[in-house]
Coordinates of C-alpha atoms and ligand atoms in Angstrom, one line a residue:
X1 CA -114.7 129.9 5.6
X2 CA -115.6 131.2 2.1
X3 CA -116.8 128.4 -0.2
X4 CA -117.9 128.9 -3.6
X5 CA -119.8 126.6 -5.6
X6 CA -119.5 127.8 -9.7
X7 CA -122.8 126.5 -11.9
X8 CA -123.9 125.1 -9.1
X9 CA -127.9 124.6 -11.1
X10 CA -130.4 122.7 -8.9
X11 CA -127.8 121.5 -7.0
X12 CA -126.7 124.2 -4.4
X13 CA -126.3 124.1 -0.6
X14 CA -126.3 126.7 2.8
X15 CA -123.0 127.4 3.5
X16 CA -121.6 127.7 -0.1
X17 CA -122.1 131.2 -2.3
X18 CA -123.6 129.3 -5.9
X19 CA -123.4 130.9 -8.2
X20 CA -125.0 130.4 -11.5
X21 CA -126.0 132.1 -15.1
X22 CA -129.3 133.7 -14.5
X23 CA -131.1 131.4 -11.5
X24 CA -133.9 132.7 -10.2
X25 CA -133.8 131.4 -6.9
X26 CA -132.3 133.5 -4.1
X27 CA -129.7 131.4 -2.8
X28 CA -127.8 131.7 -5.9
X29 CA -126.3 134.5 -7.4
X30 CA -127.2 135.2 -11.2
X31 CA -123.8 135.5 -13.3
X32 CA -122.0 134.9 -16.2
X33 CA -119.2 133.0 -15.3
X34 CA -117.4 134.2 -18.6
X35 CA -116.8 137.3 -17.0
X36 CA -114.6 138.2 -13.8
X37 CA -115.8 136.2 -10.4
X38 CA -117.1 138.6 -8.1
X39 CA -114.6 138.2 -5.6
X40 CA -111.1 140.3 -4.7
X41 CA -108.1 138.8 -5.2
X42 CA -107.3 136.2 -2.3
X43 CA -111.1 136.1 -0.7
X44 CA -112.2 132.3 -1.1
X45 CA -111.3 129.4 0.6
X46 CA -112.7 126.4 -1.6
X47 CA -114.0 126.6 -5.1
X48 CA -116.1 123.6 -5.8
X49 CA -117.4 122.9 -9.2
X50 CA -119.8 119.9 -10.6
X51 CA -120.3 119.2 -14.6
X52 CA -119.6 122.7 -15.1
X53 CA -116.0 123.2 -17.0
X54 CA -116.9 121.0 -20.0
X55 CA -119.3 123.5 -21.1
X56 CA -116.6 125.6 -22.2
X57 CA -113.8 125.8 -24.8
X58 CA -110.2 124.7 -23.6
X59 CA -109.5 128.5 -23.8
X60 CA -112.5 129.5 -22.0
X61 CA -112.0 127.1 -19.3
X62 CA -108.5 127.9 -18.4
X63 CA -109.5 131.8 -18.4
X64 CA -112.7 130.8 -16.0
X65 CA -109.4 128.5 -13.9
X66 CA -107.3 131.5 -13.8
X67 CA -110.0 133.4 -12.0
X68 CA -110.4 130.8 -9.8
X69 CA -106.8 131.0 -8.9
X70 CA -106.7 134.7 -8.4
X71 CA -109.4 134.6 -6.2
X72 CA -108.5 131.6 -3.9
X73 CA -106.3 132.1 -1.0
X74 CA -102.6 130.5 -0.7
X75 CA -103.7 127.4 0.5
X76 CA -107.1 127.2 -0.7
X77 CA -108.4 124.2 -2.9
X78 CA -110.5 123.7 -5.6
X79 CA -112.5 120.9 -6.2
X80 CA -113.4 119.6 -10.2
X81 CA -115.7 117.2 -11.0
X82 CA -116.2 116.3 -14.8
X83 CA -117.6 113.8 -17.2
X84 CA -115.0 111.6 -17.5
X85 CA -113.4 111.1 -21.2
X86 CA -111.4 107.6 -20.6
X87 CA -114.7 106.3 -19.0
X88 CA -117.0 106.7 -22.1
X89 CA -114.2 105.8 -24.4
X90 CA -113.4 102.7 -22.5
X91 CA -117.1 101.6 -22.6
X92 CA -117.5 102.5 -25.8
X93 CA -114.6 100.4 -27.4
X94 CA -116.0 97.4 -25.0
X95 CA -119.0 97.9 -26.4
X96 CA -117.9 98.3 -30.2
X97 CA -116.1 94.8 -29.4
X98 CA -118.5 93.1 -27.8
X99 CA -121.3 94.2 -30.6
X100 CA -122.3 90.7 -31.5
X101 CA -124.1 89.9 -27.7
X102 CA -128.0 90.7 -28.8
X103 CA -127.7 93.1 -25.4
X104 CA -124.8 95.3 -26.3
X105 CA -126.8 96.6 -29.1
X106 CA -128.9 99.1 -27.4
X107 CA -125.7 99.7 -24.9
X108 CA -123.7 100.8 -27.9
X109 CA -126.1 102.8 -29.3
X110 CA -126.3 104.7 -25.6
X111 CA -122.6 105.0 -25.2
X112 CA -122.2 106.6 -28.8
X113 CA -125.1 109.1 -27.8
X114 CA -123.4 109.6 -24.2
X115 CA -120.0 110.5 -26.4
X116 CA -121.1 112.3 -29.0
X117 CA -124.6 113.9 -28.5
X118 CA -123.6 116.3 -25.9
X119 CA -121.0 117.8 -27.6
X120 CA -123.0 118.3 -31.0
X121 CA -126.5 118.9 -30.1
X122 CA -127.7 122.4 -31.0
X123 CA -131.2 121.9 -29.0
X124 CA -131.7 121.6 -25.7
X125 CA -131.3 118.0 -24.6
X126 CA -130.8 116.7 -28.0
X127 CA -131.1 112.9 -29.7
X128 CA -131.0 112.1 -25.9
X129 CA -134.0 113.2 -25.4
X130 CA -135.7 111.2 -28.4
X131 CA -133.6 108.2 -27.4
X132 CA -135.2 108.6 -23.8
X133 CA -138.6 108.8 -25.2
X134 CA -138.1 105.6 -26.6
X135 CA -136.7 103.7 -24.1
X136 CA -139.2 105.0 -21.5
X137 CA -141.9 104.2 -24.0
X138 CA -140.9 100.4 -24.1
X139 CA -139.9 100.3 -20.3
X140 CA -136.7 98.9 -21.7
X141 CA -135.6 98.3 -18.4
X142 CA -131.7 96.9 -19.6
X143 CA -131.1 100.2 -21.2
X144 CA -132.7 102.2 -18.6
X145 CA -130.8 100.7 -15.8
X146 CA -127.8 100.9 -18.4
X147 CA -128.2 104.7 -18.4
X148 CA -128.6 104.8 -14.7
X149 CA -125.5 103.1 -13.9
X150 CA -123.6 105.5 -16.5
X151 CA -124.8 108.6 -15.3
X152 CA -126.3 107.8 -11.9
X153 CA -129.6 109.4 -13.4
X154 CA -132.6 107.4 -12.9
X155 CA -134.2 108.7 -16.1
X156 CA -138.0 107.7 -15.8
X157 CA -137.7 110.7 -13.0
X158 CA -135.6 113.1 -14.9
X159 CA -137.7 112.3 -18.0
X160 CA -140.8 112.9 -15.7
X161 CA -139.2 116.2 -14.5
X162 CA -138.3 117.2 -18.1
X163 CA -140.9 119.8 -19.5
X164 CA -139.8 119.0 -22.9
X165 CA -140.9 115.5 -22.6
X166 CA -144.2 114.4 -24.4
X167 CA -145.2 112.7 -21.0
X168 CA -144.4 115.2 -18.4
X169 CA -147.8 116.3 -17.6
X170 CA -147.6 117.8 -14.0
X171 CA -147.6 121.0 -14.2
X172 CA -145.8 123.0 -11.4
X173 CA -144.1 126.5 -11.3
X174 CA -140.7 125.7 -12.2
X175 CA -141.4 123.4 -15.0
X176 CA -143.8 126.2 -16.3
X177 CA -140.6 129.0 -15.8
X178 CA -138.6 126.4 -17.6
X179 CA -141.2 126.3 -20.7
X180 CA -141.6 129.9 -20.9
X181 CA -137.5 130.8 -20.9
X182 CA -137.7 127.5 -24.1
X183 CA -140.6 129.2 -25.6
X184 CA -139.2 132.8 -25.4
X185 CA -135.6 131.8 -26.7
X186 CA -137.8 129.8 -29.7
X187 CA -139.2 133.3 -30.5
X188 CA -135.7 135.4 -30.3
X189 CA -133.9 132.6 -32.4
X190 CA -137.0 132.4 -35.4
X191 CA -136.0 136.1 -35.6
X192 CA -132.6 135.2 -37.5
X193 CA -132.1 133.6 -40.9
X194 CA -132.6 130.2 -40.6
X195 CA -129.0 130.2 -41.8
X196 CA -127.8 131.9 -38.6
X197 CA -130.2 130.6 -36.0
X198 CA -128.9 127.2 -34.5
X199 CA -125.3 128.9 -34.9
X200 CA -126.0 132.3 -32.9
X201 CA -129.1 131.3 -31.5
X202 CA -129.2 128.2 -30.0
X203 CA -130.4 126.9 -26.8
X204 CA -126.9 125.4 -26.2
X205 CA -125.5 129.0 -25.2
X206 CA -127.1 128.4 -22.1
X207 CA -124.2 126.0 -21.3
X208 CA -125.9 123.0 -22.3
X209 CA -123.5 121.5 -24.7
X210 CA -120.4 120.0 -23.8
X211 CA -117.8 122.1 -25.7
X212 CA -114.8 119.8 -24.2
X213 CA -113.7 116.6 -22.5
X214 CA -111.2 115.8 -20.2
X215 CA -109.3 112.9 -18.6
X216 CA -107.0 111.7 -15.4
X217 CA -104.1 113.2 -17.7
X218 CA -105.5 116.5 -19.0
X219 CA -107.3 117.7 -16.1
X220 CA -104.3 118.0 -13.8
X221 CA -102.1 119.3 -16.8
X222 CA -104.4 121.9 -16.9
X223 CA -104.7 122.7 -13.1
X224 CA -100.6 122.3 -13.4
X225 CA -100.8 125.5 -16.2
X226 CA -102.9 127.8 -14.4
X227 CA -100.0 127.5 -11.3
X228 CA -102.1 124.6 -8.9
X229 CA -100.5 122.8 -7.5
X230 CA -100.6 119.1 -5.0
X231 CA -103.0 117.9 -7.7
X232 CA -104.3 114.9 -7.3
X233 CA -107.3 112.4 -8.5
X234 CA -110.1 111.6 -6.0
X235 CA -113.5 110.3 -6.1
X236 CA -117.2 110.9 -4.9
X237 CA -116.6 110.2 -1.5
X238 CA -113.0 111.5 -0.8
X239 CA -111.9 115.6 -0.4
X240 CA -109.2 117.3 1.2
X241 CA -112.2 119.7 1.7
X242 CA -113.4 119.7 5.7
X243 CA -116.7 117.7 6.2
X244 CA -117.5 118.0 2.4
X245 CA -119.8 115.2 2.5
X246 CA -121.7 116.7 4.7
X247 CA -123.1 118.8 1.8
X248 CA -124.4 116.2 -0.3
X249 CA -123.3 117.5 -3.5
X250 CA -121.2 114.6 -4.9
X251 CA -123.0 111.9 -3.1
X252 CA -126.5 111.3 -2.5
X253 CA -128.1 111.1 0.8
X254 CA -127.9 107.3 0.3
X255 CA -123.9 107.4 -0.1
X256 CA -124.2 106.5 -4.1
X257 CA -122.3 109.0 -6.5
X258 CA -124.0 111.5 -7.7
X259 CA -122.6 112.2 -10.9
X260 CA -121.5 108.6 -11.8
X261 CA -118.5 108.4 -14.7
X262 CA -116.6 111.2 -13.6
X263 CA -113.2 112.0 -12.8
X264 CA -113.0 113.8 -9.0
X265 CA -109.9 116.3 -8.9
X266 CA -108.7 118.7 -6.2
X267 CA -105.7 121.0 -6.5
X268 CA -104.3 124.0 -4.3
X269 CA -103.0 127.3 -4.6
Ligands
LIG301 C1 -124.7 120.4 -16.3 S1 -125.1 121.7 -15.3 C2 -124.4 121.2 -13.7 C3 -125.1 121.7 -12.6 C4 -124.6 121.2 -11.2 N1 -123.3 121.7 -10.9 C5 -124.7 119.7 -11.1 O1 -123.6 119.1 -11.0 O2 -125.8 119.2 -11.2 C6 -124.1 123.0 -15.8 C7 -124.4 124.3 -15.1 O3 -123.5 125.3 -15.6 C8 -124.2 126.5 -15.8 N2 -123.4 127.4 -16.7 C9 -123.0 127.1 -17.9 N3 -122.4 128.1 -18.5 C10 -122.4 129.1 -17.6 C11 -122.0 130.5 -17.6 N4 -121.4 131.0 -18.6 N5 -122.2 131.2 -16.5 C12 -122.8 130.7 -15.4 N6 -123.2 129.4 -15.3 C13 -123.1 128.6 -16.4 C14 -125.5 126.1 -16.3 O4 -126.5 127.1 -16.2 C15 -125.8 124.8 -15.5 O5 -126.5 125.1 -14.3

């Protein structure tokens, strides 16, 4: 069985051909997933994808869907987990509501960050980042627990794992890869005009931002366009796909979700 697993980043298993924009590890294939999917018409058997399609535009997404299509087999599924718009928006009206409990303020100001920041950040990890700082600095432990419940991200280790964090002071060799490829697209984007550089240049064409949101309504509509069909809205721990969870990509090894806030959606040819 052919599975495929499209920006699959860090998080790639054996079984499934990941493929990703320029990793450097050899279970995963280096490529731009803009382009054509190196697969003939009718050679895969599951298409899995994590956090992935809200990096591109609408159009850019259904062109990357329509590949997808061409290459799956009649029959074969594809799996789409994203962010989840109605999730963030519902929290975020709660919270606008429910602004005058003392605790909602810090909430709130997550939420908006969680909404906004991702889709208009033009450096690498953003306000996030300095909002993270912050809150790891005061071991605001509400707000990190907050956080961790949004995004299932228990950021004191991601902030320790970040190599753009003030307190991230182990060195090892991928955090050192990772501050050379920042370094070395610092030095390409202070060759523009400063007019042109966070527009051309910016860290965010390495599919950091989010360039698009969907919801339990727009995914499947947009499935339903590119000819899938029997489309329907699971969650971390439910797939038509045979022994899926046996891969540990949208759970963790302790059964929790691993991307929390999402919407789970599978569709077939
Ligand atoms: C938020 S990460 C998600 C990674 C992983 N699927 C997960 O759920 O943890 C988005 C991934 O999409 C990849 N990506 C974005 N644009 C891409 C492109 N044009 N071609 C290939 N990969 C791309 C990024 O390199 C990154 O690894």
């Amino acid at each position: 069985m052919k599975k495929v697993n499209l920006g699959c980043g860090d998080r790639y298993t054996q079984g499934w051909v990941n493929l990703d924009f320029n990793s450097e590890n050899p279970d995963v294939i280096p490529h731009n997933l803009l382009n054509s999917l190196p697969f003939s018409n009718e050679e895969v058997d599951v298409i899995y994808n994590s956090h992935f399609l809200e990096h591109f535009s609408l159009e850019d997404a259904k062109k990357i869907l329509t590949e997808c299509y061409r290459v799956l087999k009649k029959g074969g599924v594809i799996r789409i987990v994203v962010p989840d718009l109605e999730s963030v928006c519902r929290e975020y009206l709660y919270m606008l509501d429910n602004i005058d409990k003392p605790e909602n303020e810090e909430k709130y100001q997550w939420i908006v960050m969680e909404l906004l920041d991702q889709m208009v950040r033009t450096e690498k990890w953003g306000l996030m980042n300095v909002y993270w700082e912050e809150i790891v600095k005061k071991d605001n432990k509400l707000i990190i627990d907050y956080v961790k419940d949004r995004l299932g991200i228990d950021i004191r280790q991601y902030y320790d794992d970040n190599p753009m964090s003030e307190q991230s002071n182990s060195l090892n060799l991928t955090k050192i890869k990772k501050q050379l490829l920042n370094w070395y697209i610092g030095v390409i984007k202070n060759l523009f005009p400063p007019a042109y550089r966070k527009a051309i240049v910016d860290q965010t064409m390495l599919g950091e931002k989010h360039k698009w949101m969907y919801d339990k309504y727009s995914l499947p509509s947009l499935l339903q366009t590119v000819g899938f069909s029997k489309i329907e809205i699971l969650n971390e721990k439910t797939s038509k796909i045979p022994n899926f969870n046996d891969d540990y990509l949208d759970i963790n090894i302790d059964g929790t979700a691993y991307r929390k806030s999402s919407i789970y959606c599978e569709a077939y040819k």
